[in-house]
């Protein structure tokens, strides 16, 4: 196989692997967002904030930790938390050791909303992504993600 | 293998495949964005607009077409095009058949900027993503993306 210069145009094989991920990510996330919004009145960005808080100790995170925990959009996080606070799903608490900082805390109403939304979201992830793949595909993806994240190199 | 209800919690295998993609996408995109910004003064969102225009007929797209072509962020597209216009890399042209609509058109300066930025970006995609995977991994990913996008179901 010919050696490819690292700054040469991507080959077809490389494009298929890389741009394929960008396409799939964009399309699946857009569908899940539209479904959550339509069926639960909860955009995916809000769902993600609630999940991150629910999975953390005491259901609370500093705003900076919350931004780091999110897998999707971090843009407009302050506005997003403002809206969840108005909806009664998140509360703000002052950090005792940092006068300017505060925690976002999931409320009981937020946990209830999350629990009612999760099954439909899991079904959506299966419908649009997981259910279209074989168990071997799932294992191949998981292996690839581990390689990318640990930087264990091949070539 | 036990049958999984479609709205039951994701299994470990499912989580590894799904959340792994979200993690990798977020982290690789964030790195590529930071590198492009630092080395070329061009955030990834601007780069993507220039690529989409350069790849289109006559280097021009209606704003709605441009939004549809983008694989990453579509948010703030008007502001983004405003900025590229101020930087001389994109021009706006009125649509003749739609008084309120306009095209975004890549300029010669935009094409030059893009050509100078591409090799470093290709190298970055290889450093942070492609180069960490084997050729078999790349093929497995491409196959998985095709299955997801065509909806050819397995189970």
PDB file of C-alpha atoms in Angstrom:
ATOM      1  CA  UNK A   1       0.000   0.000   0.000  1.00  0.00           C
ATOM      2  CA  UNK A   2       1.319   3.432  -0.901  1.00  0.00           C
ATOM      3  CA  UNK A   3       2.442   5.574   1.972  1.00  0.00           C
ATOM      4  CA  UNK A   4       0.219   8.591   2.495  1.00  0.00           C
ATOM      5  CA  UNK A   5       1.760  11.877   3.562  1.00  0.00           C
ATOM      6  CA  UNK A   6       0.109  13.010   6.716  1.00  0.00           C
ATOM      7  CA  UNK A   7      -0.925  16.331   5.173  1.00  0.00           C
ATOM      8  CA  UNK A   8      -2.131  14.964   1.840  1.00  0.00           C
ATOM      9  CA  UNK A   9      -5.844  14.887   0.934  1.00  0.00           C
ATOM     10  CA  UNK A  10      -7.850  12.206   2.703  1.00  0.00           C
ATOM     11  CA  UNK A  11      -8.218   8.966   0.756  1.00  0.00           C
ATOM     12  CA  UNK A  12     -11.647   7.532   0.004  1.00  0.00           C
ATOM     13  CA  UNK A  13     -11.241   5.028   2.845  1.00  0.00           C
ATOM     14  CA  UNK A  14     -10.335   7.827   5.246  1.00  0.00           C
ATOM     15  CA  UNK A  15     -13.175  10.058   4.081  1.00  0.00           C
ATOM     16  CA  UNK A  16     -15.710   7.263   4.449  1.00  0.00           C
ATOM     17  CA  UNK A  17     -14.656   6.621   8.040  1.00  0.00           C
ATOM     18  CA  UNK A  18     -14.311  10.287   9.092  1.00  0.00           C
ATOM     19  CA  UNK A  19     -17.060  12.101   7.240  1.00  0.00           C
ATOM     20  CA  UNK A  20     -19.367   9.135   7.761  1.00  0.00           C
ATOM     21  CA  UNK A  21     -19.099   9.720  11.494  1.00  0.00           C
ATOM     22  CA  UNK A  22     -19.823  13.439  11.097  1.00  0.00           C
ATOM     23  CA  UNK A  23     -22.899  12.699   8.971  1.00  0.00           C
ATOM     24  CA  UNK A  24     -24.257  10.019  11.274  1.00  0.00           C
ATOM     25  CA  UNK A  25     -23.612  12.066  14.392  1.00  0.00           C
ATOM     26  CA  UNK A  26     -25.358  15.122  12.960  1.00  0.00           C
ATOM     27  CA  UNK A  27     -28.361  13.231  11.644  1.00  0.00           C
ATOM     28  CA  UNK A  28     -28.940  10.953  14.638  1.00  0.00           C
ATOM     29  CA  UNK A  29     -28.536  13.778  17.142  1.00  0.00           C
ATOM     30  CA  UNK A  30     -30.948  15.965  15.139  1.00  0.00           C
ATOM     31  CA  UNK A  31     -33.562  13.197  15.120  1.00  0.00           C
ATOM     32  CA  UNK A  32     -33.224  12.450  18.820  1.00  0.00           C
ATOM     33  CA  UNK A  33     -33.481  16.160  19.586  1.00  0.00           C
ATOM     34  CA  UNK A  34     -36.633  16.577  17.498  1.00  0.00           C
ATOM     35  CA  UNK A  35     -38.265  13.510  19.083  1.00  0.00           C
ATOM     36  CA  UNK A  36     -37.485  14.513  22.650  1.00  0.00           C
ATOM     37  CA  UNK A  37     -38.758  18.014  22.011  1.00  0.00           C
ATOM     38  CA  UNK A  38     -41.953  16.778  20.366  1.00  0.00           C
ATOM     39  CA  UNK A  39     -42.764  13.925  22.753  1.00  0.00           C
ATOM     40  CA  UNK A  40     -41.414  15.245  26.030  1.00  0.00           C
ATOM     41  CA  UNK A  41     -41.152  18.991  25.493  1.00  0.00           C
ATOM     42  CA  UNK A  42     -37.500  18.638  26.412  1.00  0.00           C
ATOM     43  CA  UNK A  43     -34.751  19.450  23.905  1.00  0.00           C
ATOM     44  CA  UNK A  44     -31.765  17.097  23.914  1.00  0.00           C
ATOM     45  CA  UNK A  45     -29.537  19.815  25.389  1.00  0.00           C
ATOM     46  CA  UNK A  46     -31.822  20.072  28.452  1.00  0.00           C
ATOM     47  CA  UNK A  47     -32.048  16.295  28.730  1.00  0.00           C
ATOM     48  CA  UNK A  48     -28.265  16.106  28.737  1.00  0.00           C
ATOM     49  CA  UNK A  49     -27.984  18.658  31.541  1.00  0.00           C
ATOM     50  CA  UNK A  50     -30.475  16.691  33.645  1.00  0.00           C
ATOM     51  CA  UNK A  51     -28.633  13.395  32.982  1.00  0.00           C
ATOM     52  CA  UNK A  52     -25.274  14.903  33.920  1.00  0.00           C
ATOM     53  CA  UNK A  53     -26.660  16.292  37.175  1.00  0.00           C
ATOM     54  CA  UNK A  54     -28.577  13.099  38.027  1.00  0.00           C
ATOM     55  CA  UNK A  55     -25.437  11.000  37.520  1.00  0.00           C
ATOM     56  CA  UNK A  56     -23.290  13.206  39.765  1.00  0.00           C
ATOM     57  CA  UNK A  57     -22.854  12.988  43.544  1.00  0.00           C
ATOM     58  CA  UNK A  58     -25.753  14.748  45.328  1.00  0.00           C
ATOM     59  CA  UNK A  59     -27.233  15.654  41.937  1.00  0.00           C
ATOM     60  CA  UNK A  60     -25.131  18.807  41.730  1.00  0.00           C
ATOM     61  CA  UNK A  61     -22.249  20.166  39.677  1.00  0.00           C
ATOM     62  CA  UNK A  62     -20.460  23.491  39.478  1.00  0.00           C
ATOM     63  CA  UNK A  63     -21.216  25.225  36.212  1.00  0.00           C
ATOM     64  CA  UNK A  64     -17.674  24.555  34.946  1.00  0.00           C
ATOM     65  CA  UNK A  65     -17.947  20.862  35.807  1.00  0.00           C
ATOM     66  CA  UNK A  66     -21.322  20.713  34.106  1.00  0.00           C
ATOM     67  CA  UNK A  67     -19.872  22.218  30.920  1.00  0.00           C
ATOM     68  CA  UNK A  68     -17.105  19.596  30.983  1.00  0.00           C
ATOM     69  CA  UNK A  69     -19.560  16.738  31.493  1.00  0.00           C
ATOM     70  CA  UNK A  70     -21.726  17.544  28.484  1.00  0.00           C
ATOM     71  CA  UNK A  71     -21.184  15.474  25.355  1.00  0.00           C
ATOM     72  CA  UNK A  72     -23.183  17.678  23.029  1.00  0.00           C
ATOM     73  CA  UNK A  73     -23.636  21.410  22.998  1.00  0.00           C
ATOM     74  CA  UNK A  74     -21.940  23.507  25.651  1.00  0.00           C
ATOM     75  CA  UNK A  75     -22.961  26.703  23.966  1.00  0.00           C
ATOM     76  CA  UNK A  76     -25.560  28.759  25.754  1.00  0.00           C
ATOM     77  CA  UNK A  77     -25.198  26.704  28.947  1.00  0.00           C
ATOM     78  CA  UNK A  78     -26.058  29.627  31.213  1.00  0.00           C
ATOM     79  CA  UNK A  79     -29.241  30.357  29.256  1.00  0.00           C
ATOM     80  CA  UNK A  80     -30.096  26.661  29.284  1.00  0.00           C
ATOM     81  CA  UNK A  81     -29.739  26.392  33.054  1.00  0.00           C
ATOM     82  CA  UNK A  82     -31.761  29.614  33.428  1.00  0.00           C
ATOM     83  CA  UNK A  83     -34.583  28.016  31.488  1.00  0.00           C
ATOM     84  CA  UNK A  84     -34.449  24.746  33.430  1.00  0.00           C
ATOM     85  CA  UNK A  85     -34.531  26.794  36.639  1.00  0.00           C
ATOM     86  CA  UNK A  86     -37.655  28.661  35.487  1.00  0.00           C
ATOM     87  CA  UNK A  87     -39.220  25.286  34.669  1.00  0.00           C
ATOM     88  CA  UNK A  88     -38.455  24.062  38.192  1.00  0.00           C
ATOM     89  CA  UNK A  89     -36.193  21.211  37.050  1.00  0.00           C
ATOM     90  CA  UNK A  90     -32.897  22.699  38.237  1.00  0.00           C
ATOM     91  CA  UNK A  91     -32.044  24.963  41.195  1.00  0.00           C
ATOM     92  CA  UNK A  92     -28.995  27.149  41.683  1.00  0.00           C
ATOM     93  CA  UNK A  93     -27.025  27.062  44.937  1.00  0.00           C
ATOM     94  CA  UNK A  94     -24.216  29.375  45.888  1.00  0.00           C
ATOM     95  CA  UNK A  95     -20.797  27.711  46.409  1.00  0.00           C
ATOM     96  CA  UNK A  96     -19.799  28.375  50.026  1.00  0.00           C
ATOM     97  CA  UNK A  97     -16.101  28.603  49.208  1.00  0.00           C
ATOM     98  CA  UNK A  98     -16.466  30.730  46.090  1.00  0.00           C
ATOM     99  CA  UNK A  99     -18.635  33.829  46.313  1.00  0.00           C
ATOM    100  CA  UNK A 100     -18.993  34.145  42.548  1.00  0.00           C
ATOM    101  CA  UNK A 101     -19.529  30.463  41.773  1.00  0.00           C
ATOM    102  CA  UNK A 102     -22.634  28.359  42.020  1.00  0.00           C
ATOM    103  CA  UNK A 103     -23.866  24.812  41.665  1.00  0.00           C
ATOM    104  CA  UNK A 104     -26.628  23.612  39.414  1.00  0.00           C
ATOM    105  CA  UNK A 105     -28.735  21.052  41.311  1.00  0.00           C
ATOM    106  CA  UNK A 106     -31.372  18.769  39.859  1.00  0.00           C
ATOM    107  CA  UNK A 107     -34.739  19.048  41.664  1.00  0.00           C
ATOM    108  CA  UNK A 108     -37.265  16.281  42.353  1.00  0.00           C
ATOM    109  CA  UNK A 109     -39.322  17.609  39.448  1.00  0.00           C
ATOM    110  CA  UNK A 110     -36.220  17.409  37.253  1.00  0.00           C
ATOM    111  CA  UNK A 111     -35.634  13.789  38.259  1.00  0.00           C
ATOM    112  CA  UNK A 112     -39.254  12.915  37.538  1.00  0.00           C
ATOM    113  CA  UNK A 113     -39.104  14.536  34.120  1.00  0.00           C
ATOM    114  CA  UNK A 114     -35.873  12.698  33.335  1.00  0.00           C
ATOM    115  CA  UNK A 115     -37.258   9.317  34.427  1.00  0.00           C
ATOM    116  CA  UNK A 116     -40.328   9.781  32.260  1.00  0.00           C
ATOM    117  CA  UNK A 117     -38.245  10.845  29.246  1.00  0.00           C
ATOM    118  CA  UNK A 118     -35.548   8.175  29.366  1.00  0.00           C
ATOM    119  CA  UNK A 119     -37.391   5.141  27.941  1.00  0.00           C
ATOM    120  CA  UNK A 120     -38.482   7.021  24.818  1.00  0.00           C
ATOM    121  CA  UNK A 121     -34.951   8.328  24.364  1.00  0.00           C
ATOM    122  CA  UNK A 122     -33.453   4.843  24.680  1.00  0.00           C
ATOM    123  CA  UNK A 123     -35.958   3.602  22.113  1.00  0.00           C
ATOM    124  CA  UNK A 124     -34.950   6.458  19.815  1.00  0.00           C
ATOM    125  CA  UNK A 125     -31.234   5.675  20.119  1.00  0.00           C
ATOM    126  CA  UNK A 126     -32.057   2.074  19.174  1.00  0.00           C
ATOM    127  CA  UNK A 127     -34.339   3.053  16.301  1.00  0.00           C
ATOM    128  CA  UNK A 128     -31.960   5.533  14.686  1.00  0.00           C
ATOM    129  CA  UNK A 129     -28.584   4.045  15.548  1.00  0.00           C
ATOM    130  CA  UNK A 130     -28.030   0.869  17.571  1.00  0.00           C
ATOM    131  CA  UNK A 131     -30.794  -1.217  16.007  1.00  0.00           C
ATOM    132  CA  UNK A 132     -29.356  -0.692  12.538  1.00  0.00           C
ATOM    133  CA  UNK A 133     -26.098  -2.360  13.550  1.00  0.00           C
ATOM    134  CA  UNK A 134     -25.157  -5.972  14.264  1.00  0.00           C
ATOM    135  CA  UNK A 135     -23.614  -7.017  17.596  1.00  0.00           C
ATOM    136  CA  UNK A 136     -20.295  -7.352  15.705  1.00  0.00           C
ATOM    137  CA  UNK A 137     -20.656  -3.772  14.473  1.00  0.00           C
ATOM    138  CA  UNK A 138     -21.246  -2.579  18.039  1.00  0.00           C
ATOM    139  CA  UNK A 139     -18.111  -4.351  19.232  1.00  0.00           C
ATOM    140  CA  UNK A 140     -16.088  -2.957  16.323  1.00  0.00           C
ATOM    141  CA  UNK A 141     -17.261   0.574  17.139  1.00  0.00           C
ATOM    142  CA  UNK A 142     -16.472   0.182  20.834  1.00  0.00           C
ATOM    143  CA  UNK A 143     -12.970  -1.060  19.995  1.00  0.00           C
ATOM    144  CA  UNK A 144     -12.412   1.816  17.595  1.00  0.00           C
ATOM    145  CA  UNK A 145     -13.513   4.392  20.206  1.00  0.00           C
ATOM    146  CA  UNK A 146     -11.133   2.894  22.742  1.00  0.00           C
ATOM    147  CA  UNK A 147      -8.261   3.080  20.274  1.00  0.00           C
ATOM    148  CA  UNK A 148      -9.019   6.687  19.405  1.00  0.00           C
ATOM    149  CA  UNK A 149      -9.369   7.716  23.043  1.00  0.00           C
ATOM    150  CA  UNK A 150      -6.266   5.969  24.319  1.00  0.00           C
ATOM    151  CA  UNK A 151      -4.269   6.975  21.262  1.00  0.00           C
ATOM    152  CA  UNK A 152      -2.987   3.418  20.824  1.00  0.00           C
ATOM    153  CA  UNK A 153      -1.592   3.743  17.363  1.00  0.00           C
ATOM    154  CA  UNK A 154      -1.649   1.277  14.544  1.00  0.00           C
ATOM    155  CA  UNK A 155       0.446   2.478  11.657  1.00  0.00           C
TER     156      UNK A 155
ATOM    157  CA  UNK B   1     -28.827 -13.700  24.160  1.00  0.00           C
ATOM    158  CA  UNK B   2     -31.674 -12.190  26.159  1.00  0.00           C
ATOM    159  CA  UNK B   3     -34.068 -10.025  24.219  1.00  0.00           C
ATOM    160  CA  UNK B   4     -33.829  -6.378  25.138  1.00  0.00           C
ATOM    161  CA  UNK B   5     -36.989  -4.294  25.231  1.00  0.00           C
ATOM    162  CA  UNK B   6     -36.542  -1.346  22.960  1.00  0.00           C
ATOM    163  CA  UNK B   7     -37.212   1.132  25.753  1.00  0.00           C
ATOM    164  CA  UNK B   8     -35.102  -0.572  28.430  1.00  0.00           C
ATOM    165  CA  UNK B   9     -31.835   0.982  29.648  1.00  0.00           C
ATOM    166  CA  UNK B  10     -28.937   0.651  27.222  1.00  0.00           C
ATOM    167  CA  UNK B  11     -26.728  -2.384  27.806  1.00  0.00           C
ATOM    168  CA  UNK B  12     -22.986  -1.986  28.347  1.00  0.00           C
ATOM    169  CA  UNK B  13     -22.345  -3.022  24.728  1.00  0.00           C
ATOM    170  CA  UNK B  14     -24.843  -0.436  23.492  1.00  0.00           C
ATOM    171  CA  UNK B  15     -23.476   2.305  25.752  1.00  0.00           C
ATOM    172  CA  UNK B  16     -19.913   1.630  24.625  1.00  0.00           C
ATOM    173  CA  UNK B  17     -20.879   1.973  20.961  1.00  0.00           C
ATOM    174  CA  UNK B  18     -23.203   4.971  21.351  1.00  0.00           C
ATOM    175  CA  UNK B  19     -21.619   7.098  24.060  1.00  0.00           C
ATOM    176  CA  UNK B  20     -18.172   6.233  22.709  1.00  0.00           C
ATOM    177  CA  UNK B  21     -19.125   7.972  19.484  1.00  0.00           C
ATOM    178  CA  UNK B  22     -20.402  11.030  21.350  1.00  0.00           C
ATOM    179  CA  UNK B  23     -17.171  11.250  23.365  1.00  0.00           C
ATOM    180  CA  UNK B  24     -14.884  10.789  20.380  1.00  0.00           C
ATOM    181  CA  UNK B  25     -16.854  13.223  18.233  1.00  0.00           C
ATOM    182  CA  UNK B  26     -16.810  15.900  20.912  1.00  0.00           C
ATOM    183  CA  UNK B  27     -13.127  15.516  21.733  1.00  0.00           C
ATOM    184  CA  UNK B  28     -11.788  15.231  18.180  1.00  0.00           C
ATOM    185  CA  UNK B  29     -13.899  18.146  16.930  1.00  0.00           C
ATOM    186  CA  UNK B  30     -12.770  20.295  19.877  1.00  0.00           C
ATOM    187  CA  UNK B  31      -9.109  19.535  19.120  1.00  0.00           C
ATOM    188  CA  UNK B  32      -9.433  20.213  15.410  1.00  0.00           C
ATOM    189  CA  UNK B  33     -11.234  23.467  16.156  1.00  0.00           C
ATOM    190  CA  UNK B  34      -8.547  24.634  18.588  1.00  0.00           C
ATOM    191  CA  UNK B  35      -5.740  23.761  16.155  1.00  0.00           C
ATOM    192  CA  UNK B  36      -7.333  25.490  13.178  1.00  0.00           C
ATOM    193  CA  UNK B  37      -8.009  28.575  15.262  1.00  0.00           C
ATOM    194  CA  UNK B  38      -4.487  28.669  16.649  1.00  0.00           C
ATOM    195  CA  UNK B  39      -2.572  27.849  13.464  1.00  0.00           C
ATOM    196  CA  UNK B  40      -4.778  29.404  10.806  1.00  0.00           C
ATOM    197  CA  UNK B  41      -6.900  31.910  12.710  1.00  0.00           C
ATOM    198  CA  UNK B  42      -9.904  30.071  11.307  1.00  0.00           C
ATOM    199  CA  UNK B  43     -12.364  28.307  13.605  1.00  0.00           C
ATOM    200  CA  UNK B  44     -13.664  24.962  12.362  1.00  0.00           C
ATOM    201  CA  UNK B  45     -17.136  26.432  11.795  1.00  0.00           C
ATOM    202  CA  UNK B  46     -15.684  29.006   9.353  1.00  0.00           C
ATOM    203  CA  UNK B  47     -13.554  26.347   7.669  1.00  0.00           C
ATOM    204  CA  UNK B  48     -16.657  24.240   7.161  1.00  0.00           C
ATOM    205  CA  UNK B  49     -18.550  27.118   5.541  1.00  0.00           C
ATOM    206  CA  UNK B  50     -15.657  27.722   3.130  1.00  0.00           C
ATOM    207  CA  UNK B  51     -15.423  23.997   2.271  1.00  0.00           C
ATOM    208  CA  UNK B  52     -19.152  23.743   1.615  1.00  0.00           C
ATOM    209  CA  UNK B  53     -19.070  26.781  -0.685  1.00  0.00           C
ATOM    210  CA  UNK B  54     -15.882  25.680  -2.473  1.00  0.00           C
ATOM    211  CA  UNK B  55     -17.374  22.242  -3.166  1.00  0.00           C
ATOM    212  CA  UNK B  56     -20.591  23.663  -4.620  1.00  0.00           C
ATOM    213  CA  UNK B  57     -21.279  24.734  -8.213  1.00  0.00           C
ATOM    214  CA  UNK B  58     -19.953  28.266  -8.827  1.00  0.00           C
ATOM    215  CA  UNK B  59     -18.791  28.431  -5.217  1.00  0.00           C
ATOM    216  CA  UNK B  60     -22.192  29.670  -4.068  1.00  0.00           C
ATOM    217  CA  UNK B  61     -25.100  28.393  -1.986  1.00  0.00           C
ATOM    218  CA  UNK B  62     -28.320  29.922  -0.727  1.00  0.00           C
ATOM    219  CA  UNK B  63     -28.214  30.373   3.015  1.00  0.00           C
ATOM    220  CA  UNK B  64     -30.713  27.540   3.518  1.00  0.00           C
ATOM    221  CA  UNK B  65     -28.669  25.198   1.334  1.00  0.00           C
ATOM    222  CA  UNK B  66     -25.530  26.181   3.219  1.00  0.00           C
ATOM    223  CA  UNK B  67     -27.185  25.362   6.552  1.00  0.00           C
ATOM    224  CA  UNK B  68     -28.159  21.945   5.171  1.00  0.00           C
ATOM    225  CA  UNK B  69     -24.657  21.229   3.896  1.00  0.00           C
ATOM    226  CA  UNK B  70     -22.918  21.820   7.216  1.00  0.00           C
ATOM    227  CA  UNK B  71     -21.942  18.763   9.232  1.00  0.00           C
ATOM    228  CA  UNK B  72     -21.121  20.578  12.440  1.00  0.00           C
ATOM    229  CA  UNK B  73     -22.678  23.654  13.948  1.00  0.00           C
ATOM    230  CA  UNK B  74     -25.491  25.399  12.109  1.00  0.00           C
ATOM    231  CA  UNK B  75     -26.107  27.714  14.998  1.00  0.00           C
ATOM    232  CA  UNK B  76     -25.210  31.328  14.447  1.00  0.00           C
ATOM    233  CA  UNK B  77     -24.803  30.785  10.693  1.00  0.00           C
ATOM    234  CA  UNK B  78     -25.853  34.337   9.826  1.00  0.00           C
ATOM    235  CA  UNK B  79     -23.319  35.789  12.263  1.00  0.00           C
ATOM    236  CA  UNK B  80     -20.662  33.435  10.920  1.00  0.00           C
ATOM    237  CA  UNK B  81     -21.258  34.495   7.322  1.00  0.00           C
ATOM    238  CA  UNK B  82     -21.256  38.150   8.433  1.00  0.00           C
ATOM    239  CA  UNK B  83     -17.820  37.647   9.924  1.00  0.00           C
ATOM    240  CA  UNK B  84     -16.451  35.831   6.869  1.00  0.00           C
ATOM    241  CA  UNK B  85     -17.813  38.670   4.728  1.00  0.00           C
ATOM    242  CA  UNK B  86     -16.014  41.274   6.857  1.00  0.00           C
ATOM    243  CA  UNK B  87     -12.836  39.201   6.491  1.00  0.00           C
ATOM    244  CA  UNK B  88     -13.253  39.229   2.705  1.00  0.00           C
ATOM    245  CA  UNK B  89     -13.554  35.444   2.401  1.00  0.00           C
ATOM    246  CA  UNK B  90     -17.248  35.324   1.509  1.00  0.00           C
ATOM    247  CA  UNK B  91     -19.481  37.737  -0.406  1.00  0.00           C
ATOM    248  CA  UNK B  92     -23.264  37.992  -0.375  1.00  0.00           C
ATOM    249  CA  UNK B  93     -25.246  38.165  -3.586  1.00  0.00           C
ATOM    250  CA  UNK B  94     -28.954  38.825  -3.872  1.00  0.00           C
ATOM    251  CA  UNK B  95     -31.014  35.966  -5.388  1.00  0.00           C
ATOM    252  CA  UNK B  96     -32.638  37.333  -8.543  1.00  0.00           C
ATOM    253  CA  UNK B  97     -35.769  35.258  -8.144  1.00  0.00           C
ATOM    254  CA  UNK B  98     -36.229  35.861  -4.426  1.00  0.00           C
ATOM    255  CA  UNK B  99     -36.051  39.454  -3.205  1.00  0.00           C
ATOM    256  CA  UNK B 100     -35.464  38.449   0.402  1.00  0.00           C
ATOM    257  CA  UNK B 101     -33.010  35.625  -0.237  1.00  0.00           C
ATOM    258  CA  UNK B 102     -29.312  35.737  -0.926  1.00  0.00           C
ATOM    259  CA  UNK B 103     -26.395  33.549  -1.843  1.00  0.00           C
ATOM    260  CA  UNK B 104     -23.159  33.212   0.083  1.00  0.00           C
ATOM    261  CA  UNK B 105     -20.273  33.085  -2.407  1.00  0.00           C
ATOM    262  CA  UNK B 106     -16.671  32.154  -1.648  1.00  0.00           C
ATOM    263  CA  UNK B 107     -14.169  34.794  -2.822  1.00  0.00           C
ATOM    264  CA  UNK B 108     -10.671  34.271  -4.224  1.00  0.00           C
ATOM    265  CA  UNK B 109      -9.289  35.243  -0.815  1.00  0.00           C
ATOM    266  CA  UNK B 110     -11.569  32.635   0.761  1.00  0.00           C
ATOM    267  CA  UNK B 111     -10.299  29.952  -1.621  1.00  0.00           C
ATOM    268  CA  UNK B 112      -6.691  30.896  -0.884  1.00  0.00           C
ATOM    269  CA  UNK B 113      -7.285  30.738   2.857  1.00  0.00           C
ATOM    270  CA  UNK B 114      -8.955  27.371   2.500  1.00  0.00           C
ATOM    271  CA  UNK B 115      -6.157  25.915   0.375  1.00  0.00           C
ATOM    272  CA  UNK B 116      -3.548  27.032   2.879  1.00  0.00           C
ATOM    273  CA  UNK B 117      -5.522  25.609   5.823  1.00  0.00           C
ATOM    274  CA  UNK B 118      -6.424  22.216   4.370  1.00  0.00           C
ATOM    275  CA  UNK B 119      -3.124  20.314   4.725  1.00  0.00           C
ATOM    276  CA  UNK B 120      -2.833  21.121   8.432  1.00  0.00           C
ATOM    277  CA  UNK B 121      -6.439  20.102   8.954  1.00  0.00           C
ATOM    278  CA  UNK B 122      -5.925  16.781   7.152  1.00  0.00           C
ATOM    279  CA  UNK B 123      -2.873  16.159   9.315  1.00  0.00           C
ATOM    280  CA  UNK B 124      -4.964  16.936  12.401  1.00  0.00           C
ATOM    281  CA  UNK B 125      -7.731  14.511  11.405  1.00  0.00           C
ATOM    282  CA  UNK B 126      -5.053  11.833  10.980  1.00  0.00           C
ATOM    283  CA  UNK B 127      -3.300  12.678  14.245  1.00  0.00           C
ATOM    284  CA  UNK B 128      -6.413  12.696  16.407  1.00  0.00           C
ATOM    285  CA  UNK B 129      -8.590  10.139  14.667  1.00  0.00           C
ATOM    286  CA  UNK B 130      -7.636   8.203  11.532  1.00  0.00           C
ATOM    287  CA  UNK B 131      -4.041   7.452  12.475  1.00  0.00           C
ATOM    288  CA  UNK B 132      -5.150   5.780  15.694  1.00  0.00           C
ATOM    289  CA  UNK B 133      -7.149   3.199  13.774  1.00  0.00           C
ATOM    290  CA  UNK B 134      -6.152   0.222  11.626  1.00  0.00           C
ATOM    291  CA  UNK B 135      -7.301  -0.107   8.002  1.00  0.00           C
ATOM    292  CA  UNK B 136      -9.715  -2.805   9.235  1.00  0.00           C
ATOM    293  CA  UNK B 137     -11.116  -0.352  11.770  1.00  0.00           C
ATOM    294  CA  UNK B 138     -11.655   2.226   9.023  1.00  0.00           C
ATOM    295  CA  UNK B 139     -13.519  -0.308   6.901  1.00  0.00           C
ATOM    296  CA  UNK B 140     -15.625  -1.407   9.873  1.00  0.00           C
ATOM    297  CA  UNK B 141     -16.562   2.211  10.598  1.00  0.00           C
ATOM    298  CA  UNK B 142     -17.453   2.917   6.968  1.00  0.00           C
ATOM    299  CA  UNK B 143     -19.658  -0.167   6.871  1.00  0.00           C
ATOM    300  CA  UNK B 144     -21.359   0.809  10.102  1.00  0.00           C
ATOM    301  CA  UNK B 145     -22.066   4.350   8.822  1.00  0.00           C
ATOM    302  CA  UNK B 146     -23.587   2.946   5.650  1.00  0.00           C
ATOM    303  CA  UNK B 147     -25.820   0.636   7.665  1.00  0.00           C
ATOM    304  CA  UNK B 148     -26.958   3.446   9.933  1.00  0.00           C
ATOM    305  CA  UNK B 149     -27.640   5.806   7.046  1.00  0.00           C
ATOM    306  CA  UNK B 150     -29.498   3.349   4.857  1.00  0.00           C
ATOM    307  CA  UNK B 151     -31.376   1.925   7.817  1.00  0.00           C
ATOM    308  CA  UNK B 152     -30.545  -1.632   6.746  1.00  0.00           C
ATOM    309  CA  UNK B 153     -31.517  -3.426   9.889  1.00  0.00           C
ATOM    310  CA  UNK B 154     -29.907  -6.379  11.545  1.00  0.00           C
ATOM    311  CA  UNK B 155     -31.960  -7.598  14.485  1.00  0.00           C
TER     312      UNK B 155
END
